[in-house]
Amino acid sequence: MFVTPGPNNIMLTTSGIKYGFKRTIPHILGIPLGHFFQISLVSLGLGTLFQTYPLIQQTLKIAGCLYLFFLAYKMFGSLNIKKNTKESGRPLKFYEASLFQILNPKAWVVAITAVSVFFPKDEHFVTGIFYLASIAPIVCLPSISIWALFGSGIRTFVSYPRVKQIIEIVMAFLLLATGVMILI
């Protein structure tokens, strides 16, 4: 699920386009840490809390989708590389990418799915949770890096206005579609 389109991957592609792969590395590294903590929290009972109080999960889901819609809106006109240099823009920092997972509805779906499928059922409960939470970043890192590399690779084409416009529309549409699919 980490390699499929979603908020993290769309944001990484955009960051790769705007800032290049090297400047996107802190963003890339922050996401797996966020997943580690998310899976740990779900394993330790947050999933039960969501089942007991579905309004909490629903509120997070709606807040996350509203944020995705906001990002989709901001996507239009955002790939102006000359305007978005160090002075006027920057990629997400490590801790910002980690914290973004709280609002990322797809990340919650991944965490809840991983825990429901691979939850440790033996006597080594804490060790099992640690292993489960540790595997996610190992799988996540190369999967999401592909998106940042892709963005960095198409960076030179953004100087063509028509290509830039198409990329912005596609990225915005993918964010909107992700939000709509999560709400359905």
mmCIF file of C-alpha atoms in Angstrom:
data_model
loop_
_atom_site.group_PDB
_atom_site.id
_atom_site.type_symbol
_atom_site.label_atom_id
_atom_site.label_comp_id
_atom_site.label_asym_id
_atom_site.label_seq_id
_atom_site.Cartn_x
_atom_site.Cartn_y
_atom_site.Cartn_z
ATOM 1 C CA MET A 1 0.000 0.000 0.000
ATOM 2 C CA PHE A 2 2.937 2.382 0.488
ATOM 3 C CA VAL A 3 3.690 2.614 -3.230
ATOM 4 C CA THR A 4 0.112 3.403 -4.330
ATOM 5 C CA PRO A 5 -0.955 7.027 -4.902
ATOM 6 C CA GLY A 6 -1.899 8.851 -1.752
ATOM 7 C CA PRO A 7 -1.140 12.027 0.157
ATOM 8 C CA ASN A 8 2.463 11.139 1.019
ATOM 9 C CA ASN A 9 3.358 10.055 -2.487
ATOM 10 C CA ILE A 10 1.709 13.035 -4.171
ATOM 11 C CA MET A 11 3.455 15.402 -1.752
ATOM 12 C CA LEU A 12 6.794 13.643 -2.342
ATOM 13 C CA THR A 13 6.403 13.868 -6.108
ATOM 14 C CA THR A 14 5.614 17.566 -5.808
ATOM 15 C CA SER A 15 8.556 18.104 -3.465
ATOM 16 C CA GLY A 16 10.841 16.243 -5.872
ATOM 17 C CA ILE A 17 9.674 18.506 -8.699
ATOM 18 C CA LYS A 18 9.992 21.737 -6.724
ATOM 19 C CA TYR A 19 13.120 21.079 -4.661
ATOM 20 C CA GLY A 20 14.857 18.022 -6.126
ATOM 21 C CA PHE A 21 15.513 14.653 -4.510
ATOM 22 C CA LYS A 22 18.326 15.720 -2.188
ATOM 23 C CA ARG A 23 16.293 18.471 -0.473
ATOM 24 C CA THR A 24 13.312 16.077 -0.188
ATOM 25 C CA ILE A 25 15.262 13.470 1.832
ATOM 26 C CA PRO A 26 14.150 14.773 5.287
ATOM 27 C CA HIS A 27 10.532 14.536 4.091
ATOM 28 C CA ILE A 28 11.170 10.987 2.850
ATOM 29 C CA LEU A 29 12.754 9.925 6.156
ATOM 30 C CA GLY A 30 10.037 11.481 8.313
ATOM 31 C CA ILE A 31 7.192 9.445 6.829
ATOM 32 C CA PRO A 32 8.438 5.993 7.956
ATOM 33 C CA LEU A 33 8.930 7.293 11.507
ATOM 34 C CA GLY A 34 5.332 8.507 11.509
ATOM 35 C CA HIS A 35 4.203 5.069 10.301
ATOM 36 C CA PHE A 36 6.247 3.369 13.028
ATOM 37 C CA PHE A 37 4.468 5.350 15.747
ATOM 38 C CA GLN A 38 1.080 5.020 14.087
ATOM 39 C CA ILE A 39 1.294 1.230 13.875
ATOM 40 C CA SER A 40 2.597 1.099 17.451
ATOM 41 C CA LEU A 41 -0.332 3.197 18.695
ATOM 42 C CA VAL A 42 -2.896 1.153 16.782
ATOM 43 C CA SER A 43 -1.317 -2.053 18.142
ATOM 44 C CA LEU A 44 -1.460 -0.703 21.674
ATOM 45 C CA GLY A 45 -5.163 0.003 21.555
ATOM 46 C CA LEU A 46 -5.942 2.995 19.403
ATOM 47 C CA GLY A 47 -7.749 0.641 17.032
ATOM 48 C CA THR A 48 -9.987 -0.429 19.929
ATOM 49 C CA LEU A 49 -10.569 3.224 20.802
ATOM 50 C CA PHE A 50 -11.637 3.860 17.208
ATOM 51 C CA GLN A 51 -14.018 0.891 17.361
ATOM 52 C CA THR A 52 -15.476 2.009 20.689
ATOM 53 C CA TYR A 53 -15.725 5.677 19.706
ATOM 54 C CA PRO A 54 -16.082 5.779 15.922
ATOM 55 C CA LEU A 55 -16.630 9.541 16.064
ATOM 56 C CA ILE A 56 -12.920 9.995 16.864
ATOM 57 C CA GLN A 57 -11.884 8.060 13.771
ATOM 58 C CA GLN A 58 -14.550 9.773 11.660
ATOM 59 C CA THR A 59 -13.349 13.196 12.844
ATOM 60 C CA LEU A 60 -9.743 12.324 11.953
ATOM 61 C CA LYS A 61 -10.891 10.999 8.599
ATOM 62 C CA ILE A 62 -12.849 14.161 7.761
ATOM 63 C CA ALA A 63 -10.060 16.460 8.984
ATOM 64 C CA GLY A 64 -7.554 14.518 6.899
ATOM 65 C CA CYS A 65 -9.737 14.657 3.797
ATOM 66 C CA LEU A 66 -10.333 18.394 4.226
ATOM 67 C CA TYR A 67 -6.576 18.813 4.420
ATOM 68 C CA LEU A 68 -6.189 16.760 1.222
ATOM 69 C CA PHE A 69 -8.725 19.002 -0.522
ATOM 70 C CA PHE A 70 -6.793 22.060 0.673
ATOM 71 C CA LEU A 71 -3.555 20.559 -0.672
ATOM 72 C CA ALA A 72 -5.260 19.839 -4.006
ATOM 73 C CA TYR A 73 -6.369 23.478 -4.203
ATOM 74 C CA LYS A 74 -2.853 24.679 -3.371
ATOM 75 C CA MET A 75 -1.441 22.360 -6.047
ATOM 76 C CA PHE A 76 -2.685 24.584 -8.874
ATOM 77 C CA GLY A 77 0.073 27.028 -9.756
ATOM 78 C CA SER A 78 2.430 25.557 -7.157
ATOM 79 C CA LEU A 79 5.069 24.060 -9.442
ATOM 80 C CA ASN A 80 6.714 27.344 -10.335
ATOM 81 C CA ILE A 81 10.290 26.297 -9.582
ATOM 82 C CA LYS A 82 11.809 29.750 -10.117
ATOM 83 C CA LYS A 83 9.378 31.290 -7.634
ATOM 84 C CA ASN A 84 9.669 28.481 -5.080
ATOM 85 C CA THR A 85 13.358 28.619 -4.272
ATOM 86 C CA LYS A 86 14.898 28.576 -0.807
ATOM 87 C CA GLU A 87 13.636 32.106 -0.150
ATOM 88 C CA SER A 88 9.951 31.483 -0.846
ATOM 89 C CA GLY A 89 9.417 27.789 -0.208
ATOM 90 C CA ARG A 90 10.898 24.676 1.327
ATOM 91 C CA PRO A 91 10.210 20.963 1.469
ATOM 92 C CA LEU A 92 8.652 19.451 4.575
ATOM 93 C CA LYS A 93 11.036 18.945 7.447
ATOM 94 C CA PHE A 94 11.614 15.525 9.019
ATOM 95 C CA TYR A 95 9.324 16.144 12.004
ATOM 96 C CA GLU A 96 6.622 17.768 9.841
ATOM 97 C CA ALA A 97 6.463 14.696 7.601
ATOM 98 C CA SER A 98 6.246 12.451 10.689
ATOM 99 C CA LEU A 99 3.480 14.532 12.245
ATOM 100 C CA PHE A 100 1.567 14.738 8.959
ATOM 101 C CA GLN A 101 0.730 11.050 9.376
ATOM 102 C CA ILE A 102 -1.740 12.031 12.128
ATOM 103 C CA LEU A 103 -3.894 13.772 9.502
ATOM 104 C CA ASN A 104 -3.173 11.324 6.700
ATOM 105 C CA PRO A 105 -6.272 9.120 6.275
ATOM 106 C CA LYS A 106 -4.465 6.625 4.048
ATOM 107 C CA ALA A 107 -1.758 6.183 6.702
ATOM 108 C CA TRP A 108 -4.451 5.298 9.275
ATOM 109 C CA VAL A 109 -5.952 2.768 6.870
ATOM 110 C CA VAL A 110 -2.490 1.225 6.348
ATOM 111 C CA ALA A 111 -1.832 1.086 10.113
ATOM 112 C CA ILE A 112 -5.212 -0.419 10.980
ATOM 113 C CA THR A 113 -4.963 -2.940 8.124
ATOM 114 C CA ALA A 114 -1.420 -3.971 9.073
ATOM 115 C CA VAL A 115 -2.374 -4.459 12.712
ATOM 116 C CA SER A 116 -5.571 -6.354 11.896
ATOM 117 C CA VAL A 117 -3.698 -8.738 9.576
ATOM 118 C CA PHE A 118 -0.349 -9.143 11.352
ATOM 119 C CA PHE A 119 -1.167 -8.442 15.019
ATOM 120 C CA PRO A 120 1.054 -10.570 17.298
ATOM 121 C CA LYS A 121 -0.990 -13.206 19.087
ATOM 122 C CA ASP A 122 1.717 -14.989 21.051
ATOM 123 C CA GLU A 123 3.137 -14.388 24.513
ATOM 124 C CA HIS A 124 5.795 -11.993 23.160
ATOM 125 C CA PHE A 125 3.242 -9.239 22.640
ATOM 126 C CA VAL A 126 5.517 -6.176 22.982
ATOM 127 C CA THR A 127 8.276 -7.724 20.867
ATOM 128 C CA GLY A 128 5.713 -8.629 18.206
ATOM 129 C CA ILE A 129 4.383 -5.070 18.132
ATOM 130 C CA PHE A 130 7.932 -3.723 17.814
ATOM 131 C CA TYR A 131 8.674 -6.078 14.892
ATOM 132 C CA LEU A 132 5.399 -5.219 13.177
ATOM 133 C CA ALA A 133 5.958 -1.475 13.593
ATOM 134 C CA SER A 134 9.589 -1.818 12.430
ATOM 135 C CA ILE A 135 8.779 -3.682 9.226
ATOM 136 C CA ALA A 136 6.539 -0.880 7.951
ATOM 137 C CA PRO A 137 9.336 1.722 7.668
ATOM 138 C CA ILE A 138 11.601 -0.824 5.971
ATOM 139 C CA VAL A 139 8.947 -1.451 3.300
ATOM 140 C CA CYS A 140 7.820 2.183 3.212
ATOM 141 C CA LEU A 141 11.174 3.854 2.584
ATOM 142 C CA PRO A 142 11.999 2.447 -0.869
ATOM 143 C CA SER A 143 8.343 2.620 -1.928
ATOM 144 C CA ILE A 144 7.953 6.324 -1.220
ATOM 145 C CA SER A 145 11.442 7.195 -2.468
ATOM 146 C CA ILE A 146 10.336 6.154 -5.957
ATOM 147 C CA TRP A 147 7.792 8.990 -5.980
ATOM 148 C CA ALA A 148 10.351 11.628 -4.960
ATOM 149 C CA LEU A 149 12.767 10.301 -7.597
ATOM 150 C CA PHE A 150 10.003 10.473 -10.190
ATOM 151 C CA GLY A 151 9.279 14.090 -9.241
ATOM 152 C CA SER A 152 12.943 14.955 -9.387
ATOM 153 C CA GLY A 153 13.203 13.245 -12.775
ATOM 154 C CA ILE A 154 10.387 15.252 -14.360
ATOM 155 C CA ARG A 155 11.587 18.499 -12.782
ATOM 156 C CA THR A 156 13.144 19.746 -16.038
ATOM 157 C CA PHE A 157 9.856 19.370 -17.915
ATOM 158 C CA VAL A 158 8.033 21.758 -15.570
ATOM 159 C CA SER A 159 9.654 24.677 -17.390
ATOM 160 C CA TYR A 160 7.195 24.011 -20.239
ATOM 161 C CA PRO A 161 3.918 25.759 -19.255
ATOM 162 C CA ARG A 162 1.617 23.109 -20.761
ATOM 163 C CA VAL A 163 3.476 20.213 -19.105
ATOM 164 C CA LYS A 164 3.496 22.107 -15.797
ATOM 165 C CA GLN A 165 -0.252 22.655 -16.033
ATOM 166 C CA ILE A 166 -0.914 18.983 -16.825
ATOM 167 C CA ILE A 167 1.253 17.822 -13.905
ATOM 168 C CA GLU A 168 -0.520 20.220 -11.514
ATOM 169 C CA ILE A 169 -3.938 19.029 -12.680
ATOM 170 C CA VAL A 170 -2.996 15.340 -12.397
ATOM 171 C CA MET A 171 -1.492 15.788 -8.907
ATOM 172 C CA ALA A 172 -4.467 17.837 -7.697
ATOM 173 C CA PHE A 173 -6.885 15.284 -9.152
ATOM 174 C CA LEU A 174 -5.064 12.401 -7.440
ATOM 175 C CA LEU A 175 -5.300 14.209 -4.087
ATOM 176 C CA LEU A 176 -9.003 14.966 -4.628
ATOM 177 C CA ALA A 177 -9.686 11.380 -5.715
ATOM 178 C CA THR A 178 -7.862 10.018 -2.665
ATOM 179 C CA GLY A 179 -9.953 12.215 -0.365
ATOM 180 C CA VAL A 180 -13.216 11.264 -2.073
ATOM 181 C CA MET A 181 -12.391 7.537 -1.993
ATOM 182 C CA ILE A 182 -11.612 7.749 1.718
ATOM 183 C CA LEU A 183 -14.920 9.503 2.431
ATOM 184 C CA ILE A 184 -16.967 6.971 0.437
#
